[in-house]
Short mmCIF file of C-alpha atoms in Angstrom, two decimals:
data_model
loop_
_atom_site.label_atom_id
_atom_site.label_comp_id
_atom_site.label_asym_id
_atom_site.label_seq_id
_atom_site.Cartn_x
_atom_site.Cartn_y
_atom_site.Cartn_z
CA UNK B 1 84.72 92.70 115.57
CA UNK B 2 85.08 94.78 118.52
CA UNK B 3 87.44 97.21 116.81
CA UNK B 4 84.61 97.87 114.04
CA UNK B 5 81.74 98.97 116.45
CA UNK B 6 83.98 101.56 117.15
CA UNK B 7 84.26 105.68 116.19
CA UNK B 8 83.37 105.65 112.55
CA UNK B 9 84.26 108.33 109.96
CA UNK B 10 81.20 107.65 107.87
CA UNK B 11 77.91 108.51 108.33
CA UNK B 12 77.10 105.37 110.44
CA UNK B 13 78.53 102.80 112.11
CA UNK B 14 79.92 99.84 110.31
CA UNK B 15 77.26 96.90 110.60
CA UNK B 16 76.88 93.78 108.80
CA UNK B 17 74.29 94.72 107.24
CA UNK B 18 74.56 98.25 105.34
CA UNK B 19 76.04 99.62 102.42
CA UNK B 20 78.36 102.65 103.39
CA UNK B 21 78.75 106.05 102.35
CA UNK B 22 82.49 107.84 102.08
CA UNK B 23 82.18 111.15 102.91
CA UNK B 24 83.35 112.94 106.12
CA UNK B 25 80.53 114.02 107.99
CA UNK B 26 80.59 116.27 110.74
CA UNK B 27 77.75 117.35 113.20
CA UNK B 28 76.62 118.04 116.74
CA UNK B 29 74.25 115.39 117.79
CA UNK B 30 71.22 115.13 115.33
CA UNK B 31 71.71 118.67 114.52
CA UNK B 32 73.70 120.17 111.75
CA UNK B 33 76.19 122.88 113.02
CA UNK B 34 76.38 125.77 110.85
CA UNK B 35 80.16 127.37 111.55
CA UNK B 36 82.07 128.90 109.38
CA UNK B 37 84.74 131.18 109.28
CA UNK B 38 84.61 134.85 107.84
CA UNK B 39 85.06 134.14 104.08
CA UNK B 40 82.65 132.03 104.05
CA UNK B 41 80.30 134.67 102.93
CA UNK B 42 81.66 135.05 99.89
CA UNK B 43 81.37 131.45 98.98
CA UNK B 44 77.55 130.71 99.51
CA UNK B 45 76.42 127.02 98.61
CA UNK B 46 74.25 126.86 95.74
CA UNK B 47 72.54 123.52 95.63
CA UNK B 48 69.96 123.56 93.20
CA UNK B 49 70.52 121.19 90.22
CA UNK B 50 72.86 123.05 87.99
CA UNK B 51 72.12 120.76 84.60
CA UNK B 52 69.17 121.31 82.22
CA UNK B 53 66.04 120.29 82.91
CA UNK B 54 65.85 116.51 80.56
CA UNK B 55 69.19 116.03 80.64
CA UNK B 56 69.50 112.14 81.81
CA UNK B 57 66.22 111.75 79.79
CA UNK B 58 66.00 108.07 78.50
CA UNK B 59 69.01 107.26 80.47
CA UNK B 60 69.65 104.48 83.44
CA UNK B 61 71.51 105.44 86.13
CA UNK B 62 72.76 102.85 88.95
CA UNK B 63 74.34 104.02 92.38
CA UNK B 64 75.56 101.79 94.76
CA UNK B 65 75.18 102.89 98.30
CA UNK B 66 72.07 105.07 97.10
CA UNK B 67 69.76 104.95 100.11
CA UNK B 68 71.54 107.78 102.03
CA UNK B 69 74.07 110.66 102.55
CA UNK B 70 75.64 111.65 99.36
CA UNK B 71 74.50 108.85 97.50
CA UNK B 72 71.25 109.86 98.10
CA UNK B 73 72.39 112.99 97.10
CA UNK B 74 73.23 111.98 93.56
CA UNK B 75 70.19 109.82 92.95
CA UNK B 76 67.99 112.87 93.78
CA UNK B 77 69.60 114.77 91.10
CA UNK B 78 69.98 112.72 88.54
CA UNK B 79 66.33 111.47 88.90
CA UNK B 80 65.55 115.18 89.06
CA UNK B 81 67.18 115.63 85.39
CA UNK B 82 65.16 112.68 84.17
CA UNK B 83 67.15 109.52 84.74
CA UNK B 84 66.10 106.04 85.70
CA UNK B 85 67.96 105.20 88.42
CA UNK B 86 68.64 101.86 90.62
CA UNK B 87 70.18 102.28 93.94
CA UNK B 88 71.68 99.27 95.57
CA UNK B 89 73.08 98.15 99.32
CA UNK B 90 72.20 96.10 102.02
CA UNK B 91 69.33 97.55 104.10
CA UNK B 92 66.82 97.32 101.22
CA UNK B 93 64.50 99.16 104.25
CA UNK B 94 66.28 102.14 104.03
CA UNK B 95 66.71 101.73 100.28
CA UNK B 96 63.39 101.09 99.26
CA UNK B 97 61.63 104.07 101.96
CA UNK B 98 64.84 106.44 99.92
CA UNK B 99 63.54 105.43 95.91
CA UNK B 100 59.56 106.36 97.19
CA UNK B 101 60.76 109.73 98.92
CA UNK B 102 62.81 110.40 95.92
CA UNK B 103 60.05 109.41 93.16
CA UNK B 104 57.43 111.29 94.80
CA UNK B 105 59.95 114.32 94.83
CA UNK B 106 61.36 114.05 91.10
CA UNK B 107 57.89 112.21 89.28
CA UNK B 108 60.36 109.54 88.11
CA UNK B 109 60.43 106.33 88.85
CA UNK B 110 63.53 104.60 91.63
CA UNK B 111 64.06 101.53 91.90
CA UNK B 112 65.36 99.66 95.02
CA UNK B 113 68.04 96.58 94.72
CA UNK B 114 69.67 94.78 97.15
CA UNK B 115 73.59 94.20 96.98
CA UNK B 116 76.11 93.35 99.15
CA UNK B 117 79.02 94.69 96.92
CA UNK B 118 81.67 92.09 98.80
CA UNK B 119 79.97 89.13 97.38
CA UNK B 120 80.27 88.90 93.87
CA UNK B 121 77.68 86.81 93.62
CA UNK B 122 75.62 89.21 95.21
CA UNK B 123 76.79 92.03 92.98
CA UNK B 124 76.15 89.77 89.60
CA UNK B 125 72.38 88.74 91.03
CA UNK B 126 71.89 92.88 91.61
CA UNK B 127 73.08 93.36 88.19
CA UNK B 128 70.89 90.78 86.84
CA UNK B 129 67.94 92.33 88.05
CA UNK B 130 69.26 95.86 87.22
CA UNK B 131 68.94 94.73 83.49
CA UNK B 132 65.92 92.56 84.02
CA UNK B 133 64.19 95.41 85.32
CA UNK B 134 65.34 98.87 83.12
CA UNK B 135 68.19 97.43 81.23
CA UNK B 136 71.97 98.39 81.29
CA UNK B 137 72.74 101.61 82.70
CA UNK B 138 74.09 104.60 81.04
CA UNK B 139 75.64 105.92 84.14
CA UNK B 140 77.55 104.02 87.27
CA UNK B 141 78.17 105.27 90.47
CA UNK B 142 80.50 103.15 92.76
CA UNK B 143 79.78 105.04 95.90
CA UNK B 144 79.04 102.51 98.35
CA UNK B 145 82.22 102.64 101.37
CA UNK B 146 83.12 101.90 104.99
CA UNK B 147 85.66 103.38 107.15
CA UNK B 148 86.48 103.56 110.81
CA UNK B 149 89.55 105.13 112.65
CA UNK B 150 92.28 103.06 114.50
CA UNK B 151 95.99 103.13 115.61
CA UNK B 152 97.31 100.88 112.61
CA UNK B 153 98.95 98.52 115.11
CA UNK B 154 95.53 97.50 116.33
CA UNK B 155 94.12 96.62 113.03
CA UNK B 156 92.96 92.64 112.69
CA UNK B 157 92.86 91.02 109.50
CA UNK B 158 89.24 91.57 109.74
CA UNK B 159 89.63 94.83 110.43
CA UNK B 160 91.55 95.60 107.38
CA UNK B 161 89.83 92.73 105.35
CA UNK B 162 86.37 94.81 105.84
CA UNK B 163 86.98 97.96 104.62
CA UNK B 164 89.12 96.70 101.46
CA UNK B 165 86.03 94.05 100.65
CA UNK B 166 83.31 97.16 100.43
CA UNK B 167 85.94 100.02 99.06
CA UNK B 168 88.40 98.43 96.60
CA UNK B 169 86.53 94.67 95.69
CA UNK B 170 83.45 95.84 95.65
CA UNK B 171 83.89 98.76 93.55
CA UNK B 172 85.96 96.29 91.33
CA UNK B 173 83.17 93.62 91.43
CA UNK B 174 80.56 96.33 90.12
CA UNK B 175 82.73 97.78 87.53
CA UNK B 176 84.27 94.91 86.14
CA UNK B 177 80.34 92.73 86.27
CA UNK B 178 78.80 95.57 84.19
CA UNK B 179 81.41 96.41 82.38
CA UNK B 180 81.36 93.43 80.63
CA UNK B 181 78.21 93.39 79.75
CA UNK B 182 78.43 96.70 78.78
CA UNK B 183 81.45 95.27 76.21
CA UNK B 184 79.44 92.49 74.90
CA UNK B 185 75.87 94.73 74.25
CA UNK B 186 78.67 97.30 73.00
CA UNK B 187 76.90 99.90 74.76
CA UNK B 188 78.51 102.75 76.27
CA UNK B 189 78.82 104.34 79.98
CA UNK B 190 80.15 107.01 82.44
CA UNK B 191 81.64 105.74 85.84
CA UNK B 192 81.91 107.77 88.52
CA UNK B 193 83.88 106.49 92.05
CA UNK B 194 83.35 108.61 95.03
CA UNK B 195 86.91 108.36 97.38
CA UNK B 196 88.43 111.06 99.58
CA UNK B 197 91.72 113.91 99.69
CA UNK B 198 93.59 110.83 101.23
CA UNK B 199 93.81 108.55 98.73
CA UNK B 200 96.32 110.47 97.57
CA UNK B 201 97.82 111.48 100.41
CA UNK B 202 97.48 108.95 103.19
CA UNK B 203 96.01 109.38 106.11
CA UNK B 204 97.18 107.48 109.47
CA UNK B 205 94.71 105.81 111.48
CA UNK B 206 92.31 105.25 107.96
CA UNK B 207 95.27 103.21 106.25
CA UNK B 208 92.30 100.40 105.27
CA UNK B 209 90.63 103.24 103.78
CA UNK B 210 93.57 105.24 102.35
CA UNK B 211 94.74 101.71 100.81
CA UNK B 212 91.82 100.88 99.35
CA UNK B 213 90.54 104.10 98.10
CA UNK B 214 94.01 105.07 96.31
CA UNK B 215 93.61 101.32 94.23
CA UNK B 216 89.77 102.50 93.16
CA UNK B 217 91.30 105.48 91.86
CA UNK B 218 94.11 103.24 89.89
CA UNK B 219 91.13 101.09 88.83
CA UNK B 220 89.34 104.43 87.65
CA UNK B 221 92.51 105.69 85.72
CA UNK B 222 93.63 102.76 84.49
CA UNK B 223 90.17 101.93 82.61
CA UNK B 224 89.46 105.02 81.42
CA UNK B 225 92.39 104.21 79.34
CA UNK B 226 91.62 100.67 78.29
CA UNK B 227 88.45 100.31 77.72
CA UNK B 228 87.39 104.29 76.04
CA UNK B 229 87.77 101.71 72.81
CA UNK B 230 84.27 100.24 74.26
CA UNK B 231 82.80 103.90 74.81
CA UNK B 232 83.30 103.81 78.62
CA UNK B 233 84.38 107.06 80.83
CA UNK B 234 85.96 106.91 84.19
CA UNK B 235 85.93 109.92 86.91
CA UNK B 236 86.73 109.99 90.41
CA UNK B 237 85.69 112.71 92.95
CA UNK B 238 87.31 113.42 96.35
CA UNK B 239 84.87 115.00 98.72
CA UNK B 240 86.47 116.74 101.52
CA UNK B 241 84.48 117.58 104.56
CA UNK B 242 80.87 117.39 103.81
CA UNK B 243 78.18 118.73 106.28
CA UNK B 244 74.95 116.70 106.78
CA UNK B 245 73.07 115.69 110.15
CA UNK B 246 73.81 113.33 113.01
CA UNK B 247 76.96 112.44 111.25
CA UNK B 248 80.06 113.18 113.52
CA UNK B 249 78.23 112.76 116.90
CA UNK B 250 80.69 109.92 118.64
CA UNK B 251 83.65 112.26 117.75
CA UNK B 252 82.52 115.59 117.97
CA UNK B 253 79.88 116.44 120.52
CA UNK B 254 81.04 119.51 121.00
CA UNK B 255 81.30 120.64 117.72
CA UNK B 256 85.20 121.59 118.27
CA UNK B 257 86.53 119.45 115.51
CA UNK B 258 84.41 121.10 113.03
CA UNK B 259 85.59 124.27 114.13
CA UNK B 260 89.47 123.52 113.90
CA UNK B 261 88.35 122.01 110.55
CA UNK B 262 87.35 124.93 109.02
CA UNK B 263 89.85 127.04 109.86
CA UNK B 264 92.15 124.65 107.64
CA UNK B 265 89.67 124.98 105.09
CA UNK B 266 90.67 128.28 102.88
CA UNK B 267 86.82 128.67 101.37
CA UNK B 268 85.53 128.43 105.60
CA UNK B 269 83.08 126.17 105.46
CA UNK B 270 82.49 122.63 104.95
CA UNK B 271 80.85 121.00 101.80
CA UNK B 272 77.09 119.86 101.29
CA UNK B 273 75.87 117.08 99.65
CA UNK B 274 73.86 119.22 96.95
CA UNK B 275 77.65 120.37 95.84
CA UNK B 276 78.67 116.93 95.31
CA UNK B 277 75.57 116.15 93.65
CA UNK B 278 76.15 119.07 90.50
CA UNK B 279 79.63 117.70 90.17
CA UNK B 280 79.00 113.73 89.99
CA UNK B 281 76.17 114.59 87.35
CA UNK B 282 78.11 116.89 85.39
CA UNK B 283 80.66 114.58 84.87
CA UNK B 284 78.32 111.85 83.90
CA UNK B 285 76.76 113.70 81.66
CA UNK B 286 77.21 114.16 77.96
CA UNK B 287 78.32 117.70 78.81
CA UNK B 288 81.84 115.89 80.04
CA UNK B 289 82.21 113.54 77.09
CA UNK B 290 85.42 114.41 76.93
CA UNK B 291 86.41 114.13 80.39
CA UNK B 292 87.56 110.86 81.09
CA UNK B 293 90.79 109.87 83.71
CA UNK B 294 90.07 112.75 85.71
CA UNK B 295 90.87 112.83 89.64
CA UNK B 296 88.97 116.05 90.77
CA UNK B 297 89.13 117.21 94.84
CA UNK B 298 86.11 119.26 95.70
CA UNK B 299 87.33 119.99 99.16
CA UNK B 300 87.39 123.91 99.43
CA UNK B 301 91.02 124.23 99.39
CA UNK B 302 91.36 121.73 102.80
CA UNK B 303 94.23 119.76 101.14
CA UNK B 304 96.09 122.65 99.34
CA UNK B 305 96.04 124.62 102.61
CA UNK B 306 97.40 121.62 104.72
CA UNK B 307 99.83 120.58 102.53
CA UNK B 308 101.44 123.74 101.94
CA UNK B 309 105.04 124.12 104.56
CA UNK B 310 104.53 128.02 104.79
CA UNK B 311 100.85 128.09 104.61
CA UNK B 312 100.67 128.78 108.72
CA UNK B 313 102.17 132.13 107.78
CA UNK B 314 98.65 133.86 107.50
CA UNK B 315 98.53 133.75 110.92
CA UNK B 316 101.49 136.34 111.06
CA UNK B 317 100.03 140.02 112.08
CA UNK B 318 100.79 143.05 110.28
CA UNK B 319 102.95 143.88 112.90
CA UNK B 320 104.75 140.98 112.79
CA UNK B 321 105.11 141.03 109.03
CA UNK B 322 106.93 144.19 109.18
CA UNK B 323 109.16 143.27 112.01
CA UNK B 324 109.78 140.31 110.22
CA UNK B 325 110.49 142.55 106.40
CA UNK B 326 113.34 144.58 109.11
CA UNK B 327 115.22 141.62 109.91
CA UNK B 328 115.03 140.07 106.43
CA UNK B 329 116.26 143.12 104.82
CA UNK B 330 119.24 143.59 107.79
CA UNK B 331 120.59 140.25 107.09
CA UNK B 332 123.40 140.11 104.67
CA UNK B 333 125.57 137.24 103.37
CA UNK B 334 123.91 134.14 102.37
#
């Protein structure tokens, strides 16, 4: 238990008694640092809801891991177009103080559940109430998480047993408990799981995470093709970087990490939740009923640019680029 109060890479650390949040989070302190590299003026976040006003209108909407960061996010805006939505974890505190700040923001009613998604017993009482209370939802959003860094070699089977329980089981336990019901009602849905750029990657020192976020997007992928007979969408997004406050604190007082972030990222600045937010509900709305399957990275270019072998080369000068053109051109043979 030691090794999980350590650094985390959410935007808390992991406790027994929380619902987490996957995104990468970076900050100074409790204040938000605003860096960004040059370009970044020509790529100005725009986070006002991008849908039609009415759009979830008569529609249920349940998040998992809804009380803060990007799930908090996505509630706001989908309650903002007019859904009903349930948010579910484990502080229902936090969860309950989030669905009266949002109603009081949107006029629509939120309602607070609470879940621990590694209990499936848990999950199905949540679910019960869910339908008890507005019925079954139209849209799902598995986006409750966990993560921590740590040399692999110093993983427990706790450790690793953790982070699979909330990422991989518990999305399964959501999907699988409502999408039943969904099957039997023969009522329709769009799922949406929230993962990272490393599930499909890898990432060292997040293998937990990396392993269990890659098998939610299998889940995703491989549902979307069974079960579009029952009128059922799956869609995964990969956040990269997101910026929001207080997050990154225990790794990056200094704000250095954010910096040599963005200079990886080709857009030069990090992500906001609001961006997120327009994605997730476009592609549970009807607007995407024909995008099912999908994988989509919203990550400003951070895992092209990395992943690229010659990609360092726009650090080459002018200069250098025409030395470099001489020496090219002088050299004959193969």
């Amino acid at each position: 238990m030691a090794l999980l109060r350590g650094l985390a890479l959410s935007n808390r650390v992991l406790t027994p008694n929380k619902c987490f949040i996957p995104a990468r989070l970076f900050g100074n302190g409790t204040n938000t640092l605003y860096q960004s590299g040059p370009q970044a003026r020509f790529f100005p976040p725009s986070e006002g809801v991008m849908l039609l006003p009415g759009t979830f209108k008569n529609k249920v909407a349940f998040i998992t891991g809804g009380g803060t960061g990007l799930g908090k996010a996505m509630t706001t805006a989908l309650s903002s177009l007019g859904a009903e939505c349930v948010i579910a974890s484990r502080n229902l505190d936090v969860l309950k103080k989030t669905a009266e700040e949002i109603s009081q923001q949107t006029k629509n009613k939120v309602h607070a559940v609470q879940c621990n998604v590694r209990d499936p017993a848990s999950v199905e009482a949540a679910v019960d109430q869910l339908v008890n209370d507005v019925g079954l939802p139209d849209v799902v959003i598995n986006n409750a998480a966990g993560n921590f860094i740590s040399p692999s070699e110093k993983l427990s089977p706790n450790a690793w047993r953790t982070i699979t329980d909330i990422v991989l089981n518990g999305t399964a336990y959501v999907t699988l408990d409502i999408g039943k019901r969904l099957i039997k009602a023969e009522k329709g849905a769009a799922f949406l799981a929230i993962t990272t750029v490393y599930a499909e990657s890898g990432s060292g020192f997040v293998v937990p995470s990396a392993a269990a976020k890659a098998g939610v997007e299998k889940l995703c992928t491989s549902l979307a093709a069974e079960w579009g007979r029952y009128g059922m969408r799956f869609n995964v997004i990969q956040p990269g970087p997101i910026k929001t406050k207080g997050a990154f604190s225990r790794l990056d007082p200094t704000g250095q990490f954010e910096k040599s972030l963005i200079e990886k990222i080709p857009v030069g600045r990090l992500g906001t939740p609001g961006e997120i937010a327009n994605l997730a509900t476009y592609l549970c709305s009807d607007y995407a009923s024909w995008v099912s399957g999908a994988i989509i990275r919203m990550d400003g270019g951070e895992y092209v640019s990395m992943a690229g072998e010659f990609n360092s080369l726009k650090e080459v000068t002018k200069e250098q680029w025409a030395m470099m053109e001489s020496m090219i051109r002088s050299t004959k043979g193969s």
